[in-house]
CSV table of C-alpha atoms in Angstrom, one decimal:
chain,number,residue,atom,x,y,z
C,1,UNK,CA,-22.6,144.1,37.9
C,2,UNK,CA,-21.2,146.6,40.4
C,3,UNK,CA,-17.8,146.8,38.5
C,4,UNK,CA,-19.7,148.7,35.9
C,5,UNK,CA,-21.3,150.8,38.6
C,6,UNK,CA,-18.3,152.7,39.7
C,7,UNK,CA,-18.4,156.1,38.7
C,8,UNK,CA,-22.4,156.2,40.3
C,9,UNK,CA,-21.8,157.1,43.8
C,10,UNK,CA,-21.1,161.3,43.9
C,11,UNK,CA,-22.7,162.9,46.3
C,12,UNK,CA,-23.7,160.2,49.1
C,13,UNK,CA,-24.7,161.6,52.1
C,14,UNK,CA,-26.3,160.3,55.1
C,15,UNK,CA,-27.5,157.1,56.4
C,16,UNK,CA,-30.1,154.6,56.5
C,17,UNK,CA,-31.4,156.2,59.3
C,18,UNK,CA,-31.9,159.5,57.9
C,19,UNK,CA,-33.1,159.0,54.5
C,20,UNK,CA,-35.4,155.7,54.6
C,21,UNK,CA,-38.8,157.5,55.5
C,22,UNK,CA,-41.8,158.4,53.7
C,23,UNK,CA,-41.3,162.1,52.6
C,24,UNK,CA,-44.8,163.7,51.8
C,25,UNK,CA,-43.1,166.0,49.5
C,26,UNK,CA,-45.1,164.5,46.5
C,27,UNK,CA,-47.2,161.6,46.1
C,28,UNK,CA,-46.1,159.2,42.9
C,29,UNK,CA,-48.0,159.1,39.8
C,30,UNK,CA,-49.5,155.5,40.8
C,31,UNK,CA,-51.3,153.1,38.9
C,32,UNK,CA,-53.7,151.9,41.7
C,33,UNK,CA,-54.4,153.3,45.1
C,34,UNK,CA,-51.9,154.2,47.4
C,35,UNK,CA,-51.2,153.2,50.9
C,36,UNK,CA,-49.6,155.9,52.9
C,37,UNK,CA,-47.6,154.6,55.7
C,38,UNK,CA,-47.3,156.1,58.9
C,39,UNK,CA,-44.5,154.5,60.2
C,40,UNK,CA,-41.5,156.7,59.5
C,41,UNK,CA,-39.1,153.4,59.2
C,42,UNK,CA,-41.2,152.1,56.1
C,43,UNK,CA,-41.0,152.4,52.1
C,44,UNK,CA,-44.1,153.4,50.7
C,45,UNK,CA,-46.6,150.3,49.5
C,46,UNK,CA,-48.7,150.4,46.7
C,47,UNK,CA,-51.9,148.6,47.0
C,48,UNK,CA,-52.7,146.5,43.6
C,49,UNK,CA,-55.5,145.9,41.8
C,50,UNK,CA,-56.6,142.5,44.3
C,51,UNK,CA,-56.3,144.9,47.6
C,52,UNK,CA,-53.0,143.7,49.0
C,53,UNK,CA,-49.7,145.9,49.5
C,54,UNK,CA,-46.4,145.8,47.7
C,55,UNK,CA,-43.1,148.0,48.7
C,56,UNK,CA,-42.6,150.6,45.9
C,57,UNK,CA,-38.7,150.0,46.0
C,58,UNK,CA,-37.7,146.4,46.7
C,59,UNK,CA,-34.3,144.3,46.3
C,60,UNK,CA,-33.4,142.8,42.9
C,61,UNK,CA,-31.3,139.6,42.8
C,62,UNK,CA,-30.5,138.7,39.2
C,63,UNK,CA,-26.7,137.9,38.9
C,64,UNK,CA,-26.1,137.1,42.8
C,65,UNK,CA,-25.2,133.7,43.8
C,66,UNK,CA,-24.3,131.6,46.9
C,67,UNK,CA,-23.1,133.3,50.1
C,68,UNK,CA,-22.8,137.0,48.1
C,69,UNK,CA,-26.5,136.4,47.3
C,70,UNK,CA,-27.4,135.0,50.6
C,71,UNK,CA,-25.8,138.2,52.4
C,72,UNK,CA,-27.0,140.8,50.4
C,73,UNK,CA,-30.4,139.2,50.7
C,74,UNK,CA,-30.2,139.5,54.9
C,75,UNK,CA,-27.7,142.8,54.5
C,76,UNK,CA,-31.1,144.4,52.4
C,77,UNK,CA,-33.6,143.3,54.7
C,78,UNK,CA,-31.4,144.9,57.9
C,79,UNK,CA,-31.4,148.2,56.2
C,80,UNK,CA,-35.3,148.3,55.9
C,81,UNK,CA,-35.9,146.3,52.2
C,82,UNK,CA,-39.4,144.3,52.3
C,83,UNK,CA,-39.6,143.3,49.0
C,84,UNK,CA,-37.2,140.7,47.7
C,85,UNK,CA,-37.4,139.5,44.0
C,86,UNK,CA,-35.7,136.4,42.3
C,87,UNK,CA,-36.6,133.7,39.6
C,88,UNK,CA,-36.1,130.1,38.8
C,89,UNK,CA,-33.5,131.1,35.8
C,90,UNK,CA,-31.6,133.1,38.1
C,91,UNK,CA,-30.7,130.1,40.1
C,92,UNK,CA,-30.4,131.8,43.4
C,93,UNK,CA,-34.1,130.6,45.1
C,94,UNK,CA,-31.9,128.8,47.2
C,95,UNK,CA,-29.8,131.4,48.5
C,96,UNK,CA,-32.4,133.8,48.4
C,97,UNK,CA,-34.2,131.9,51.1
C,98,UNK,CA,-30.8,131.5,53.1
C,99,UNK,CA,-30.9,134.9,53.5
C,100,UNK,CA,-34.8,135.3,54.1
C,101,UNK,CA,-34.0,133.2,57.0
C,102,UNK,CA,-30.5,134.7,58.3
C,103,UNK,CA,-32.5,138.0,58.3
C,104,UNK,CA,-34.5,136.8,61.6
C,105,UNK,CA,-37.5,139.1,60.2
C,106,UNK,CA,-40.8,137.6,60.0
C,107,UNK,CA,-41.7,136.1,57.2
C,108,UNK,CA,-45.5,138.2,56.8
C,109,UNK,CA,-43.6,141.4,57.1
C,110,UNK,CA,-41.7,140.5,53.8
C,111,UNK,CA,-42.9,140.3,50.1
C,112,UNK,CA,-41.4,137.5,48.0
C,113,UNK,CA,-41.3,137.4,44.2
C,114,UNK,CA,-40.5,134.7,42.1
C,115,UNK,CA,-41.2,133.5,38.7
C,116,UNK,CA,-42.1,130.9,36.6
C,117,UNK,CA,-39.5,130.1,33.7
C,118,UNK,CA,-40.2,129.1,30.1
C,119,UNK,CA,-39.3,125.3,30.9
C,120,UNK,CA,-42.0,124.7,33.1
C,121,UNK,CA,-44.7,126.4,31.0
C,122,UNK,CA,-48.4,124.6,30.7
C,123,UNK,CA,-50.6,123.7,33.3
C,124,UNK,CA,-49.0,120.6,34.9
C,125,UNK,CA,-45.5,121.8,34.2
C,126,UNK,CA,-46.7,125.2,36.1
C,127,UNK,CA,-47.7,123.5,39.2
C,128,UNK,CA,-44.5,121.8,39.6
C,129,UNK,CA,-42.4,124.3,39.3
C,130,UNK,CA,-44.0,126.5,41.5
C,131,UNK,CA,-43.6,123.8,44.1
C,132,UNK,CA,-39.9,123.5,43.1
C,133,UNK,CA,-39.6,127.3,44.1
C,134,UNK,CA,-41.2,127.2,47.1
C,135,UNK,CA,-39.3,124.2,48.2
C,136,UNK,CA,-36.2,126.0,47.6
C,137,UNK,CA,-37.0,129.1,48.9
C,138,UNK,CA,-37.9,127.4,52.0
C,139,UNK,CA,-41.4,129.1,52.2
C,140,UNK,CA,-45.1,128.0,52.5
C,141,UNK,CA,-46.5,130.5,50.1
C,142,UNK,CA,-45.0,133.6,47.6
C,143,UNK,CA,-46.4,137.1,47.7
C,144,UNK,CA,-46.2,137.7,43.7
C,145,UNK,CA,-45.5,135.0,41.1
C,146,UNK,CA,-44.7,135.8,38.1
C,147,UNK,CA,-45.3,134.0,34.2
C,148,UNK,CA,-41.2,135.2,33.4
C,149,UNK,CA,-41.7,135.4,29.5
C,150,UNK,CA,-44.5,135.0,27.1
C,151,UNK,CA,-43.4,131.9,25.5
C,152,UNK,CA,-45.1,128.6,25.7
C,153,UNK,CA,-48.4,127.1,26.9
C,154,UNK,CA,-48.9,130.7,28.9
C,155,UNK,CA,-53.0,129.7,28.9
C,156,UNK,CA,-52.1,126.3,30.9
C,157,UNK,CA,-49.5,128.4,33.1
C,158,UNK,CA,-52.0,131.0,33.9
C,159,UNK,CA,-54.8,128.4,34.8
C,160,UNK,CA,-52.3,126.7,37.3
C,161,UNK,CA,-51.6,130.3,38.7
C,162,UNK,CA,-55.2,131.0,39.3
C,163,UNK,CA,-55.8,127.9,41.0
C,164,UNK,CA,-52.9,128.4,42.9
C,165,UNK,CA,-53.8,131.9,43.9
C,166,UNK,CA,-57.4,130.6,44.3
C,167,UNK,CA,-56.0,128.3,46.7
C,168,UNK,CA,-54.1,130.8,48.8
C,169,UNK,CA,-50.4,129.5,47.9
C,170,UNK,CA,-49.6,132.7,46.4
C,171,UNK,CA,-51.2,136.5,47.3
C,172,UNK,CA,-51.0,138.0,43.7
C,173,UNK,CA,-49.8,136.6,40.3
C,174,UNK,CA,-48.6,138.9,37.6
C,175,UNK,CA,-46.4,138.5,34.4
C,176,UNK,CA,-43.1,139.9,33.3
C,177,UNK,CA,-41.7,140.8,29.6
C,178,UNK,CA,-45.5,140.8,28.2
C,179,UNK,CA,-46.0,143.6,25.6
C,180,UNK,CA,-49.6,145.3,25.4
C,181,UNK,CA,-50.7,142.9,22.6
C,182,UNK,CA,-49.6,139.6,24.9
C,183,UNK,CA,-50.9,141.0,27.9
C,184,UNK,CA,-54.6,141.7,26.2
C,185,UNK,CA,-54.5,138.1,24.7
C,186,UNK,CA,-53.7,136.8,28.2
C,187,UNK,CA,-56.8,139.1,29.7
C,188,UNK,CA,-59.1,137.6,26.7
C,189,UNK,CA,-59.4,134.4,28.9
C,190,UNK,CA,-57.9,135.2,32.2
C,191,UNK,CA,-60.1,134.9,35.2
C,192,UNK,CA,-57.7,136.8,37.9
C,193,UNK,CA,-56.2,139.8,36.0
C,194,UNK,CA,-52.7,140.0,36.8
C,195,UNK,CA,-51.5,142.4,39.4
C,196,UNK,CA,-48.0,143.5,38.0
C,197,UNK,CA,-46.2,143.5,35.0
C,198,UNK,CA,-42.4,143.4,35.4
C,199,UNK,CA,-40.7,144.7,32.0
C,200,UNK,CA,-37.1,146.8,31.3
C,201,UNK,CA,-38.0,150.3,32.0
C,202,UNK,CA,-35.5,152.8,32.8
C,203,UNK,CA,-34.9,156.4,32.0
C,204,UNK,CA,-33.2,155.2,28.1
C,205,UNK,CA,-36.2,152.8,27.4
C,206,UNK,CA,-39.3,154.5,29.4
C,207,UNK,CA,-41.8,152.2,28.1
C,208,UNK,CA,-44.8,154.9,27.7
C,209,UNK,CA,-46.8,152.9,25.8
C,210,UNK,CA,-46.9,150.0,28.0
C,211,UNK,CA,-47.3,152.6,30.7
C,212,UNK,CA,-50.2,154.2,29.4
C,213,UNK,CA,-51.9,150.5,28.7
C,214,UNK,CA,-50.7,149.4,32.4
C,215,UNK,CA,-52.3,152.0,34.3
C,216,UNK,CA,-55.8,151.6,31.9
C,217,UNK,CA,-56.4,148.3,33.0
C,218,UNK,CA,-54.8,149.2,36.5
C,219,UNK,CA,-52.0,146.4,36.5
C,220,UNK,CA,-48.8,147.8,38.3
C,221,UNK,CA,-45.8,148.5,36.2
C,222,UNK,CA,-42.3,147.0,37.8
C,223,UNK,CA,-39.0,147.8,36.2
C,224,UNK,CA,-36.4,145.6,36.6
C,225,UNK,CA,-32.8,146.7,35.5
C,226,UNK,CA,-34.1,150.0,36.8
C,227,UNK,CA,-30.9,151.7,36.2
C,228,UNK,CA,-29.9,149.9,32.5
C,229,UNK,CA,-27.1,147.9,34.7
C,230,UNK,CA,-25.0,151.1,33.9
C,231,UNK,CA,-25.2,150.6,30.1
C,232,UNK,CA,-24.8,153.6,27.5
C,233,UNK,CA,-23.2,155.8,30.4
C,234,UNK,CA,-26.7,156.0,32.7
C,235,UNK,CA,-24.8,157.0,35.9
C,236,UNK,CA,-22.6,159.5,34.4
C,237,UNK,CA,-25.2,161.1,31.8
C,238,UNK,CA,-24.8,164.8,32.6
C,239,UNK,CA,-29.0,165.6,32.9
C,240,UNK,CA,-28.1,162.9,35.5
C,241,UNK,CA,-25.1,164.1,37.4
C,242,UNK,CA,-26.4,167.7,37.2
C,243,UNK,CA,-29.9,166.8,39.2
C,244,UNK,CA,-28.0,164.7,41.7
C,245,UNK,CA,-25.5,167.4,42.8
C,246,UNK,CA,-28.3,170.0,42.8
C,247,UNK,CA,-30.2,167.9,45.4
C,248,UNK,CA,-26.9,166.5,47.3
C,249,UNK,CA,-28.1,162.9,45.7
C,250,UNK,CA,-26.4,160.4,43.7
C,251,UNK,CA,-27.3,159.8,40.4
C,252,UNK,CA,-28.4,156.0,41.4
C,253,UNK,CA,-30.6,157.6,43.6
C,254,UNK,CA,-32.3,160.3,41.5
C,255,UNK,CA,-32.7,157.6,38.8
C,256,UNK,CA,-35.0,155.5,41.7
C,257,UNK,CA,-37.0,158.8,42.7
C,258,UNK,CA,-37.7,159.3,39.3
C,259,UNK,CA,-39.2,155.7,39.3
C,260,UNK,CA,-40.9,156.3,42.7
C,261,UNK,CA,-42.7,159.7,41.0
C,262,UNK,CA,-44.1,157.9,38.3
C,263,UNK,CA,-45.5,155.5,40.5
C,264,UNK,CA,-43.4,152.3,39.1
C,265,UNK,CA,-41.8,150.0,41.7
C,266,UNK,CA,-38.1,149.1,41.4
C,267,UNK,CA,-36.1,146.8,42.1
C,268,UNK,CA,-32.3,147.4,42.1
C,269,UNK,CA,-29.4,145.3,43.3
C,270,UNK,CA,-26.3,145.5,44.6
C,271,UNK,CA,-23.6,143.3,46.5
C,272,UNK,CA,-22.6,146.0,48.6
C,273,UNK,CA,-24.0,147.2,52.0
C,274,UNK,CA,-23.1,150.7,51.3
C,275,UNK,CA,-25.0,150.8,47.6
C,276,UNK,CA,-27.8,148.8,49.4
C,277,UNK,CA,-28.4,151.6,52.1
C,278,UNK,CA,-27.7,153.9,49.8
C,279,UNK,CA,-30.4,153.1,47.2
C,280,UNK,CA,-33.1,153.7,50.0
C,281,UNK,CA,-32.6,157.2,50.8
C,282,UNK,CA,-34.7,158.7,48.0
C,283,UNK,CA,-37.9,159.6,50.3
C,284,UNK,CA,-36.2,162.9,51.5
C,285,UNK,CA,-36.4,165.0,48.5
C,286,UNK,CA,-38.6,165.6,44.9
C,287,UNK,CA,-37.6,165.9,41.3
C,288,UNK,CA,-39.7,168.9,40.2
C,289,UNK,CA,-41.4,169.3,37.1
C,290,UNK,CA,-38.1,170.6,35.0
C,291,UNK,CA,-36.4,167.8,36.2
C,292,UNK,CA,-39.0,164.9,35.4
C,293,UNK,CA,-38.5,166.7,31.8
C,294,UNK,CA,-35.2,166.8,31.5
C,295,UNK,CA,-35.5,162.8,32.1
C,296,UNK,CA,-38.2,162.1,30.2
C,297,UNK,CA,-35.9,163.8,27.0
C,298,UNK,CA,-33.2,161.1,27.9
C,299,UNK,CA,-35.5,158.2,26.2
C,300,UNK,CA,-34.3,156.0,23.4
C,301,UNK,CA,-37.3,154.2,23.0
C,302,UNK,CA,-35.0,151.1,22.4
C,303,UNK,CA,-34.0,148.0,25.1
C,304,UNK,CA,-30.7,148.1,26.1
C,305,UNK,CA,-30.8,144.4,26.2
C,306,UNK,CA,-30.9,143.3,23.0
C,307,UNK,CA,-29.6,140.0,24.2
C,308,UNK,CA,-32.4,139.2,26.1
C,309,UNK,CA,-35.3,140.2,23.7
């Protein structure tokens, strides 16, 4: 989808070394407890409701495949990303695994997420699906495993994931694309509370109801498509262009900073190393109240991906 992002790269300044650090210019509005990194080369982490740390900025892999995916993952890790997100249905878990191996970074330093697809719903199927994911990734455990969509035998899937979590095969379990009512149903029988809900979240679909409900339950909100994949002219929106110019940043960086200040984990993706680096440069400036208010007014309160609903 990088071809859709041609107009996003305005006012790009600095290098990875200049921008990949925790700027103490105001902490985000967090869902749980935050951990402030002391290492200037690290991304901020959030503490999930089970106590483990998750980076607040990660690398998404949807739409990346084969050698391009492998190289992009290796590049992302090389410049400082530690959260890598994939899913069975992306069809790229093997390439992601090769990219992780190519990076040479110690596995314990990484936070790897994958997701259980609808075809693998149910107790026995979920366990098999999880093992297939581990095999394809070439890993011994996952940091986070999500039910990708609330379809099929969710209760059976969750029971299997709880057992895998208790056995130490998964460090945290969660959900994706669950609305508040669907999440409430899961919570009615869950022995282990979901740590994360990964949903469509961006300036045009701010999901304020879900945002507030997740905060109430101390479940971390994570944004897929944090740029709305450039739909509806997001990268050239005059509000973002003006804010980007104000700080000498790009519209992409402003968007990611907005997610960060809301306390939302974001997982942008790109196959171009310059863009991968650029997306990390968000910790050396702070959006002020006027900026946040202006972006808040962009909310259309509807999905930008009706074909995925």
